CSV table of C-alpha atoms in Angstrom, one decimal:
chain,number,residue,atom,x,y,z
A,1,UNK,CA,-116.5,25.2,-245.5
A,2,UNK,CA,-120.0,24.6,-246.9
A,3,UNK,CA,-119.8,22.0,-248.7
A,4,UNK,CA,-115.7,19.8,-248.6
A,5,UNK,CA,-114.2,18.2,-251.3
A,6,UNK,CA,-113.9,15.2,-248.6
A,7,UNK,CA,-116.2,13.9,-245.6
A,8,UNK,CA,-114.9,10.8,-244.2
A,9,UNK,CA,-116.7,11.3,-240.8
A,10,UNK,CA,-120.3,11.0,-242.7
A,11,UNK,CA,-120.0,7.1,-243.6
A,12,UNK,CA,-117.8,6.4,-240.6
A,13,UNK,CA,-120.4,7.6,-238.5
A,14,UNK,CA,-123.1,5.7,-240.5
A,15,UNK,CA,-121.0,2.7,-240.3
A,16,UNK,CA,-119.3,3.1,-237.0
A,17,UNK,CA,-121.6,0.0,-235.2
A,18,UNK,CA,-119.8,-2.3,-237.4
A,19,UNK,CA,-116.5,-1.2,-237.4
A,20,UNK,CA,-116.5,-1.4,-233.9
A,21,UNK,CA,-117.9,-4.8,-233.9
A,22,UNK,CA,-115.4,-6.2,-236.4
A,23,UNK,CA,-112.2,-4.3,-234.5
A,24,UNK,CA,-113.2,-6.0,-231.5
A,25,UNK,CA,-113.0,-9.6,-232.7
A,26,UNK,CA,-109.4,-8.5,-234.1
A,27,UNK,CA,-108.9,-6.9,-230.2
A,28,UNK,CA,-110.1,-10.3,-229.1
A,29,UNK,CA,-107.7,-12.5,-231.8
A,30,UNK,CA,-104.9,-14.7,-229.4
A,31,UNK,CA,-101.8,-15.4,-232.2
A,32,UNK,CA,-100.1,-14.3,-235.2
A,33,UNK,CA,-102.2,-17.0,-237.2
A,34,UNK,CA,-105.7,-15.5,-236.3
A,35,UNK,CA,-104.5,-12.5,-237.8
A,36,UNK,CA,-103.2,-14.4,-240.7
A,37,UNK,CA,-106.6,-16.0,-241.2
A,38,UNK,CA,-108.5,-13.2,-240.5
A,39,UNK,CA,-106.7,-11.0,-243.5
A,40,UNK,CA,-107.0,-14.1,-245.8
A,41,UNK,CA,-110.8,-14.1,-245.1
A,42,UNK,CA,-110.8,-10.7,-246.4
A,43,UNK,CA,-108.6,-11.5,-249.2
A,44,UNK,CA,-110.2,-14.5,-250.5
A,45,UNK,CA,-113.9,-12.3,-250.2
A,46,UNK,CA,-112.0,-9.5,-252.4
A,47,UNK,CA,-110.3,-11.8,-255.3
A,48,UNK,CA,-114.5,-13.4,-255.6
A,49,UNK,CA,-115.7,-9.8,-255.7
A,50,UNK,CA,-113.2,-8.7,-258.7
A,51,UNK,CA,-113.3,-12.6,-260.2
A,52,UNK,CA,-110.0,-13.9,-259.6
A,53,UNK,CA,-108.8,-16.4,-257.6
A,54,UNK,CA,-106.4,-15.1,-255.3
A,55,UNK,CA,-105.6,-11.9,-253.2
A,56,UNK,CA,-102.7,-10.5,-251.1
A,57,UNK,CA,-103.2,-8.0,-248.5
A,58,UNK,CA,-100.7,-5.3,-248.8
A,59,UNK,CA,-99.5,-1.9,-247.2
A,60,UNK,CA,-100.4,0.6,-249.5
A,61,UNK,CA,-101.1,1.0,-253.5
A,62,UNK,CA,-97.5,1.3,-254.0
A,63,UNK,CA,-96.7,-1.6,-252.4
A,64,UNK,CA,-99.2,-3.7,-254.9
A,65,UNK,CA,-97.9,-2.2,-257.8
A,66,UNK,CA,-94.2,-2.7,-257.0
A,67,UNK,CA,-94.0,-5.9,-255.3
A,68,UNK,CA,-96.1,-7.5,-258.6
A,69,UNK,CA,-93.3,-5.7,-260.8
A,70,UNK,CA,-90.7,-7.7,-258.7
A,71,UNK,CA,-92.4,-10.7,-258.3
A,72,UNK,CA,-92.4,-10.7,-262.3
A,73,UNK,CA,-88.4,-10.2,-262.4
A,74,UNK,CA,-88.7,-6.5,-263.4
A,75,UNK,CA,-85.4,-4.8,-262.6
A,76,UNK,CA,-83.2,-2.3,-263.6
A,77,UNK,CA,-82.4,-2.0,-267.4
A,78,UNK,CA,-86.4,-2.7,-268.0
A,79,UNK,CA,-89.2,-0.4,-269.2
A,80,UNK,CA,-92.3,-1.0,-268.2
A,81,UNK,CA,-95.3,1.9,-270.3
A,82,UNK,CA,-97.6,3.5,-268.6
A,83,UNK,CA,-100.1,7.0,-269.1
A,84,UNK,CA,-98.4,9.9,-268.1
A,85,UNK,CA,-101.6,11.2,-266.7
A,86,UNK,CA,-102.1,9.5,-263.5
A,87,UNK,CA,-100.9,10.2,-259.3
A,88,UNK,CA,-96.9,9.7,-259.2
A,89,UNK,CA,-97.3,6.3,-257.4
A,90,UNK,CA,-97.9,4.2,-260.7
A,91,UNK,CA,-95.0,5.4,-261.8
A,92,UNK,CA,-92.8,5.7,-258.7
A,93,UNK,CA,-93.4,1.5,-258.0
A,94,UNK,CA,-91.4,1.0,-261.3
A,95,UNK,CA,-88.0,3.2,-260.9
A,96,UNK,CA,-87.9,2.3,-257.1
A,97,UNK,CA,-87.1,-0.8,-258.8
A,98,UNK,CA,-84.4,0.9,-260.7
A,99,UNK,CA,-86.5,0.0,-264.1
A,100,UNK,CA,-87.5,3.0,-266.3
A,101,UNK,CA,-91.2,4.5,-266.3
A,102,UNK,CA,-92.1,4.7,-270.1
A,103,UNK,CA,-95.1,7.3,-271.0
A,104,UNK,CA,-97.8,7.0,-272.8
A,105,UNK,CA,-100.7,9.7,-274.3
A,106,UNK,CA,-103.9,8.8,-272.9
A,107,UNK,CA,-107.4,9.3,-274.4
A,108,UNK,CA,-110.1,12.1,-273.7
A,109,UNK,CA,-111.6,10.1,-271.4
A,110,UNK,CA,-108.2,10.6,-269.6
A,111,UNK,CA,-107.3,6.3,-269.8
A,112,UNK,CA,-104.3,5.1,-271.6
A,113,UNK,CA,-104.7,5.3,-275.8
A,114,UNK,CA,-104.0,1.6,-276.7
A,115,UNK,CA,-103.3,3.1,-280.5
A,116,UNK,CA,-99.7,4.9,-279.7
A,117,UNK,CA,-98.6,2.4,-277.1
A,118,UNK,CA,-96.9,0.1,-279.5
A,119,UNK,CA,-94.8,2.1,-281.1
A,120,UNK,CA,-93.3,2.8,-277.3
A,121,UNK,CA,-92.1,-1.4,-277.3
A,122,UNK,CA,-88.8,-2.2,-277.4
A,123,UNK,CA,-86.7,-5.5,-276.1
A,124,UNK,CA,-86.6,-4.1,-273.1
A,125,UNK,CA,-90.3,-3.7,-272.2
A,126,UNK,CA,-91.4,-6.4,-270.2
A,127,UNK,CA,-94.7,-4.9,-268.9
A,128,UNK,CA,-98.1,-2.5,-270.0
A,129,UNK,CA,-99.8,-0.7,-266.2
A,130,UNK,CA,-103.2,0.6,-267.7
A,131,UNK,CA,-104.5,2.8,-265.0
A,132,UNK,CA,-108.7,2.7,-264.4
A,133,UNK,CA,-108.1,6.5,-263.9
A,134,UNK,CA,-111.0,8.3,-261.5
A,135,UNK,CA,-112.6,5.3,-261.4
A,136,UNK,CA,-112.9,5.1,-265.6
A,137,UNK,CA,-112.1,1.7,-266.8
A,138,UNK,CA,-109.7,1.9,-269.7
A,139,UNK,CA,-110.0,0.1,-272.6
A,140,UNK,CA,-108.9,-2.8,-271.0
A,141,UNK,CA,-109.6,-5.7,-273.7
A,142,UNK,CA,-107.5,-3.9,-276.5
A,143,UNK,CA,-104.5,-3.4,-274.2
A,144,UNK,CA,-104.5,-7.2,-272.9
A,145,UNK,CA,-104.2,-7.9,-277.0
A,146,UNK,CA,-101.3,-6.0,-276.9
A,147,UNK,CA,-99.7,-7.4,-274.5
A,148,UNK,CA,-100.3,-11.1,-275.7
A,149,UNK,CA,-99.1,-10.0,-279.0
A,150,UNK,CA,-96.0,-9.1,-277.2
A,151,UNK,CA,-95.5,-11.5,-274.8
A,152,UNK,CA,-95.7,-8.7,-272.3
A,153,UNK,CA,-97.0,-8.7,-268.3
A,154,UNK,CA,-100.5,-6.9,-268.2
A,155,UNK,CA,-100.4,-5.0,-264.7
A,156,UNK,CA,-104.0,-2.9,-263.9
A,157,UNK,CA,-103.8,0.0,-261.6
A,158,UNK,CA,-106.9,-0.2,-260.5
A,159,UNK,CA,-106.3,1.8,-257.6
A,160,UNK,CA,-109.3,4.3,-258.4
A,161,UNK,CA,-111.8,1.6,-259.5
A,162,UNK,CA,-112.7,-0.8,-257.1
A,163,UNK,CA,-115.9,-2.3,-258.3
A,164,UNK,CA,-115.8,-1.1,-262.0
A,165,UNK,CA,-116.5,-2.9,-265.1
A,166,UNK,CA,-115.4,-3.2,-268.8
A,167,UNK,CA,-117.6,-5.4,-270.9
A,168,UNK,CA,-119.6,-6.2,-268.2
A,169,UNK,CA,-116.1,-7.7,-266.3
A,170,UNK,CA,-114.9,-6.3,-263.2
A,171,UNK,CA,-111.7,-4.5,-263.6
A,172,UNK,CA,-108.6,-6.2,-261.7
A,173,UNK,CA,-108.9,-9.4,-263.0
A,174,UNK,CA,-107.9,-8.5,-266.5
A,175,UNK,CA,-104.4,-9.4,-265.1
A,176,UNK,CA,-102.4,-8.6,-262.3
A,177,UNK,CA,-104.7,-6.0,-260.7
A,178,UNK,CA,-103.2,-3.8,-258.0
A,179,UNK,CA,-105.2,-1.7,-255.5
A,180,UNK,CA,-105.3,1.1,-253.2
A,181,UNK,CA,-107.2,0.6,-250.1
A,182,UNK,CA,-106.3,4.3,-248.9
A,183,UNK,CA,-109.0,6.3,-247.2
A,184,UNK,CA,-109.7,8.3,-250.2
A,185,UNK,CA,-110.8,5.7,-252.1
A,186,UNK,CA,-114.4,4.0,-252.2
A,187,UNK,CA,-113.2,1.0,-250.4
A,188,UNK,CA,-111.0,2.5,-247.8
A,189,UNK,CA,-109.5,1.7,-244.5
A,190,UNK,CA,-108.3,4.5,-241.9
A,191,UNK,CA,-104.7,5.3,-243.5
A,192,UNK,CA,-102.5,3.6,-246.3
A,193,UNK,CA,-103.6,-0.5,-247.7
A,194,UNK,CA,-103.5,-2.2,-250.7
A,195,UNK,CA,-104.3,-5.7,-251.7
A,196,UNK,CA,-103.5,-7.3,-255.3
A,197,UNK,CA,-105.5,-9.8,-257.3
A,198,UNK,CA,-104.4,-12.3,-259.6
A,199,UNK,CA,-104.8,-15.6,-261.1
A,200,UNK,CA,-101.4,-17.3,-262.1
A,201,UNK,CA,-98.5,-18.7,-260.3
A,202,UNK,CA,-97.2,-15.3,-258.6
A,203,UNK,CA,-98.8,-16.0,-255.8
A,204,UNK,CA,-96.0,-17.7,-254.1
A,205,UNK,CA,-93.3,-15.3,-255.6
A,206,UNK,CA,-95.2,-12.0,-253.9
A,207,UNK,CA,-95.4,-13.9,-250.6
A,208,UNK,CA,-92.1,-14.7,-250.6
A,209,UNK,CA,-90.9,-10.9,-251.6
A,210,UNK,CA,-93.6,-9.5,-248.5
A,211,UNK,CA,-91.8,-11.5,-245.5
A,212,UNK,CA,-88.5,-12.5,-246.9
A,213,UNK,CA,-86.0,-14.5,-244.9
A,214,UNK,CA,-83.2,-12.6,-243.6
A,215,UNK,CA,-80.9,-15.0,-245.4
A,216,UNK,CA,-82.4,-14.5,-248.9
A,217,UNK,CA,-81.7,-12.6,-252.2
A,218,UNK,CA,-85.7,-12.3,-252.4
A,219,UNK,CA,-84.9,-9.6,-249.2
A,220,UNK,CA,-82.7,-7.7,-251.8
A,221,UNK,CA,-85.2,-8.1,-254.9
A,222,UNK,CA,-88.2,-6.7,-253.5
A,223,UNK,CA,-86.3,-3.5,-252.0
A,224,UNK,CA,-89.3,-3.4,-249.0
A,225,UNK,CA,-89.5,-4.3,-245.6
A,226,UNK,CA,-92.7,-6.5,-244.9
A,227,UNK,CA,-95.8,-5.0,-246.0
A,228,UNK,CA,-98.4,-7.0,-244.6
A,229,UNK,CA,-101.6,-5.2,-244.6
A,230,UNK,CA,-102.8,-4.3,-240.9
A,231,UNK,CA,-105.9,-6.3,-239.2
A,232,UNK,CA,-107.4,-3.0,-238.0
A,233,UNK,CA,-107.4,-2.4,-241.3
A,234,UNK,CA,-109.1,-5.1,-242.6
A,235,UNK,CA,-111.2,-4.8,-239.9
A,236,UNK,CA,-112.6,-1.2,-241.7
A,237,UNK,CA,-112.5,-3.0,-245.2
A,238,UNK,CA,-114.3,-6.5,-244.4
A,239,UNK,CA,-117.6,-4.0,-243.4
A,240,UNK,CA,-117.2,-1.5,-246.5
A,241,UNK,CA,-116.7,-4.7,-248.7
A,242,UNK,CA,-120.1,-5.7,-248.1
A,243,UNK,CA,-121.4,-2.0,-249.0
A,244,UNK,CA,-119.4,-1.4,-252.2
A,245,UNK,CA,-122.3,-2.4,-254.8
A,246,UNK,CA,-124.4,0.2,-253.1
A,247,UNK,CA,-121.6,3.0,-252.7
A,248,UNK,CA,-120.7,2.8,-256.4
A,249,UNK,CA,-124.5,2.5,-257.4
A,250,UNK,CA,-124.8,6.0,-255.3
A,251,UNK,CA,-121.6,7.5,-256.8
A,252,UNK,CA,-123.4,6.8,-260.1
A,253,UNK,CA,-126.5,8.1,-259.3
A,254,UNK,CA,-124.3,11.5,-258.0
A,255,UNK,CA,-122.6,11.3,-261.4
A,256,UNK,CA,-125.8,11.5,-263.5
A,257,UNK,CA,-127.3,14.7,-261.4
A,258,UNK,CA,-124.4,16.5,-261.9
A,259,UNK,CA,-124.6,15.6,-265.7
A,260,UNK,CA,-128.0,16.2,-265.6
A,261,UNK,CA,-127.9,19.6,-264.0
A,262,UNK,CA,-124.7,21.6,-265.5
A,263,UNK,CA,-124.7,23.5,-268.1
A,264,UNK,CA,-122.3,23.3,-270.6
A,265,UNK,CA,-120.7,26.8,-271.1
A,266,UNK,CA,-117.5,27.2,-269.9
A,267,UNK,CA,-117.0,23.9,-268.5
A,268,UNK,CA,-117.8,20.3,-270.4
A,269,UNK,CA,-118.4,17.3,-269.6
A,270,UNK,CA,-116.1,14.0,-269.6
A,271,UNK,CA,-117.8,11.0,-271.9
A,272,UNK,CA,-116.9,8.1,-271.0
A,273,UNK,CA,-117.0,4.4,-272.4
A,274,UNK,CA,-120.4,2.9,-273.4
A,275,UNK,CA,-118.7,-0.1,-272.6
A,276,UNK,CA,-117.7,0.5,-269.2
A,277,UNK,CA,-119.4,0.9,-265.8
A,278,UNK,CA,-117.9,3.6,-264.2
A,279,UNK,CA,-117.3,4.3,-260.1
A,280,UNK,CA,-116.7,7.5,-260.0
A,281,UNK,CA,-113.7,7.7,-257.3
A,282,UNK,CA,-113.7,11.7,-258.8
A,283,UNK,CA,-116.5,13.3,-260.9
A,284,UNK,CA,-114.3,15.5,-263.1
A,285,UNK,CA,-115.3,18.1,-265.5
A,286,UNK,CA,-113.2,20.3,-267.7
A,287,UNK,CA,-112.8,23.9,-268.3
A,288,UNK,CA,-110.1,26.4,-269.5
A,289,UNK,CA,-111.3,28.5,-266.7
A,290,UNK,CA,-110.1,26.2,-263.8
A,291,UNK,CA,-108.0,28.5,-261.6
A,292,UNK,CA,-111.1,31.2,-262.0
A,293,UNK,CA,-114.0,28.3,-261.5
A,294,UNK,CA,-111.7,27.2,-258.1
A,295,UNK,CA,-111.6,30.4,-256.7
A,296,UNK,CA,-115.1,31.3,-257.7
A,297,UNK,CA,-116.8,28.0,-255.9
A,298,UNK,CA,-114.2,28.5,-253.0
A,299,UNK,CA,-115.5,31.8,-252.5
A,300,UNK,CA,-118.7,29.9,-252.0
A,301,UNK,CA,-118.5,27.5,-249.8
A,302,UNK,CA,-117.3,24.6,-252.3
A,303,UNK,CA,-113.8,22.9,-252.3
A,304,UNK,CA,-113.3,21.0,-255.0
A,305,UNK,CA,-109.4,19.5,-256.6
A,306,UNK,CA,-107.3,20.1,-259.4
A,307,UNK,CA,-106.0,16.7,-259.0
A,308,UNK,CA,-102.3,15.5,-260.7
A,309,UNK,CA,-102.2,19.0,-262.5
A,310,UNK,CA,-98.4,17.8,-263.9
A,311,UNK,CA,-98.7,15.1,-265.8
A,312,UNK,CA,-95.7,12.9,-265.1
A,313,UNK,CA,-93.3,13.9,-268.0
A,314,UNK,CA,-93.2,17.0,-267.0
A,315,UNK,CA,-92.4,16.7,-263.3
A,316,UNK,CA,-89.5,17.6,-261.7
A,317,UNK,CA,-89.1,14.2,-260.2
A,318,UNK,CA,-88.9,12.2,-264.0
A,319,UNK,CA,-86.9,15.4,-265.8
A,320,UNK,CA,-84.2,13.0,-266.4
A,321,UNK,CA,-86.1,10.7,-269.1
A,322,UNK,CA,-85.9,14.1,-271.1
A,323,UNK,CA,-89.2,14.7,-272.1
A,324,UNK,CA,-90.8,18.1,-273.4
A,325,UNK,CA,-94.0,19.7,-273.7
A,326,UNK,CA,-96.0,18.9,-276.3
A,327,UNK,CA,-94.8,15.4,-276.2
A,328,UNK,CA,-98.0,14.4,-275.1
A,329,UNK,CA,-100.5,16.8,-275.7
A,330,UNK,CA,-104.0,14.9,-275.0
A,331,UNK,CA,-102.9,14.5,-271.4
A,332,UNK,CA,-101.5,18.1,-270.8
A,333,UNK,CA,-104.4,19.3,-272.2
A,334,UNK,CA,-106.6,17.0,-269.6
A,335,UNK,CA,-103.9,17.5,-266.9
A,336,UNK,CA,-104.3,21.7,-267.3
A,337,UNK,CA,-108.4,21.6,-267.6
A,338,UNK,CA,-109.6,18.8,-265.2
A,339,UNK,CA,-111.7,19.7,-262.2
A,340,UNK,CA,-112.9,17.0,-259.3
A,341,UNK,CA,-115.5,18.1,-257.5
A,342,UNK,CA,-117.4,16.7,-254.3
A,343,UNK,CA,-118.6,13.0,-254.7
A,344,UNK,CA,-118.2,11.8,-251.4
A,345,UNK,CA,-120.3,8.8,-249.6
A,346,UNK,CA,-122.4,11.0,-247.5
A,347,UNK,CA,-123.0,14.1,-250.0
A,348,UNK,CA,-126.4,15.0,-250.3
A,349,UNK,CA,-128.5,15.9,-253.5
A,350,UNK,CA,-129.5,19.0,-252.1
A,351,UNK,CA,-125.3,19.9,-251.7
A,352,UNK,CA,-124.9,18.6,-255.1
A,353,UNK,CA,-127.6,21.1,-256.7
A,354,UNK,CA,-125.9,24.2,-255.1
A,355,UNK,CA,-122.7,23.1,-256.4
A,356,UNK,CA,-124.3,22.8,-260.2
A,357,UNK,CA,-126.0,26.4,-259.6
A,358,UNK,CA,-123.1,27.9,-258.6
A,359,UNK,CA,-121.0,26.7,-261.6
A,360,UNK,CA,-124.0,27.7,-264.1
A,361,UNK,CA,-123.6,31.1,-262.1
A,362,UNK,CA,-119.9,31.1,-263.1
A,363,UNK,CA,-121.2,30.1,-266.2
């Protein structure tokens, strides 16, 4: 493969000095409290970053997402709305809690469409997840309305978007914002972490759900086994933290060649928010040609992804809510047409160019 769709080795080699440096004070840590106060150093350095006051260090995405749900009493016999167009996970963190996933259209910038999400409210909705999808801030300020006007829990999956803006404000600190730390993400570790961001009184609640006593409900409520996030894996994160302006200031600069040099024939471009500052976790175009365009850049050299291709309503997994085709068409339409290709930390210009001749030679 010419050019993959992934290249984690590039900025682990680049960075591998320091994350060597940091693993070895965590080698060199004597109790379970120096890990404890090394992971809240990284926390408390991640809640400044995104503008909140507090952070928790969690296992994965998933874990964020569900164990902020629980911490907020969200059980079974609740619906919580979210876009149907966005990786399983949002949506899995609220019916392993036995509460029911309600879907939403999204926009054609592929983020939640604040205008059809309150007809979707009833009494039992207790709970809006906007998702900052490919590392596009939704339209954050109009949703957090909505939920105020409602009386509603404003959850951001911001899982895609570490670093982004809306209105000049960093994403996650809207309201409860959840995040992946997974390797494929900007800000990545080496495997699965998460960490969640907040500035009320769930603190203690979360905590208390993480590393329940054996001889509590709160054991039962939060339907995980501790989910502390690993100190080898803060180790990885503490060093990318301190690179993440520059990473998402080069996936923008990759994100305006690309715009710059295709041509728009059979694909188009995505337009996005002027009142967001994107981070480009994916830089997706669209096209009706997608299987054809795949095969054709494959044949080339190029892997690229046809990322969450069934939008949630229509997978297997959530058949039972009984929705249809057509039900949501903005996001099917997305959901058949989007194309990621390669934005990695570490791609070159010079790859990027090939990729944008080859897809005007499609063209």
């Amino acid at each position: 493969m010419d050019t993959p769709f992934q290249d984690y080795s590039r900025i682990n080699r680049e960075l591998k000095k320091e994350f060597l440096r940091e693993i070895n004070r965590v080698l060199n840590l004597n109790r379970n409290h120096d890990y404890s106060a090394y992971i809240e150093e990284f926390e408390e350095n991640f809640a400044g970053y995104c503008g909140a006051k507090l952070a928790i260090g969690v296992d994965s995405g998933t874990s964020a997402l569900q164990l902020s749900m629980a911490a907020l009493g969200i059980k079974e016999g609740d619906e919580v709305i979210l876009p149907c167009y966005t990786y399983i996970s949002t949506a899995l963190a609220i019916s392993n809690l036995g509460a029911t996933p309600v879907f939403a259209d999204v926009k054609e910038d592929m983020t939640l469409d604040p205008d059809v999400v309150g007809p979707k409210i009833t009494r039992k909705t207790k709970a809006i997840i906007p998702v900052h999808i490919h590392g596009n801030p939704c339209e954050i300020d109009h949703i957090s309305e909505i939920c105020k006007k409602n009386k509603l829990a404003l959850i951001e999956d911001a899982s895609q978007a570490h670093g982004a803006k809306y209105k000049g404000k960093r994403v996650g600190g809207f309201g409860v914002g959840c995040f992946s730390l997974h390797t494929s993400k900007t800000l990545g570790g080496i495997g699965d972490a998460g960490i969640i961001c907040l500035n009320d009184g769930l603190y203690n609640n979360i905590r208390q759900l993480m590393l329940p006593d054996n001889n509590t409900r709160e054991i039962l409520l939060s339907r995980r086994t501790p989910c502390v996030i690993s100190p080898l894996q803060t180790a990885i994160l503490k060093v990318k933290l301190s690179y993440l302006d520059r990473f998402n200031e080069r996936k923008n600069e990759i994100a305006e060649l690309y715009n710059k040099l295709i041509i728009e024939k059979r694909v188009s471009k995505i337009v996005l928010s002027k009142d967001s500052y994107p981070v480009y976790r994916d830089y997706c175009i669209k096209t009706s040609h997608r299987t054809e365009l795949q095969k054709f850049l494959q044949d080339h050299g190029i892997e690229t992804a046809a990322r969450y291709k069934v939008p949630l309503h229509l997978t297997e997994t959530y058949s039972y809510l009984g929705y249809k085709r057509g039900d949501f068409p903005v996001a099917e339409e997305v959901a058949d047409s989007i194309l990621s290709l390669p934005s990695f930390i570490g791609i070159t210009d010079k790859e990027i160019r090939d990729i944008c001749d080859r897809i005007n030679e499609f063209q």
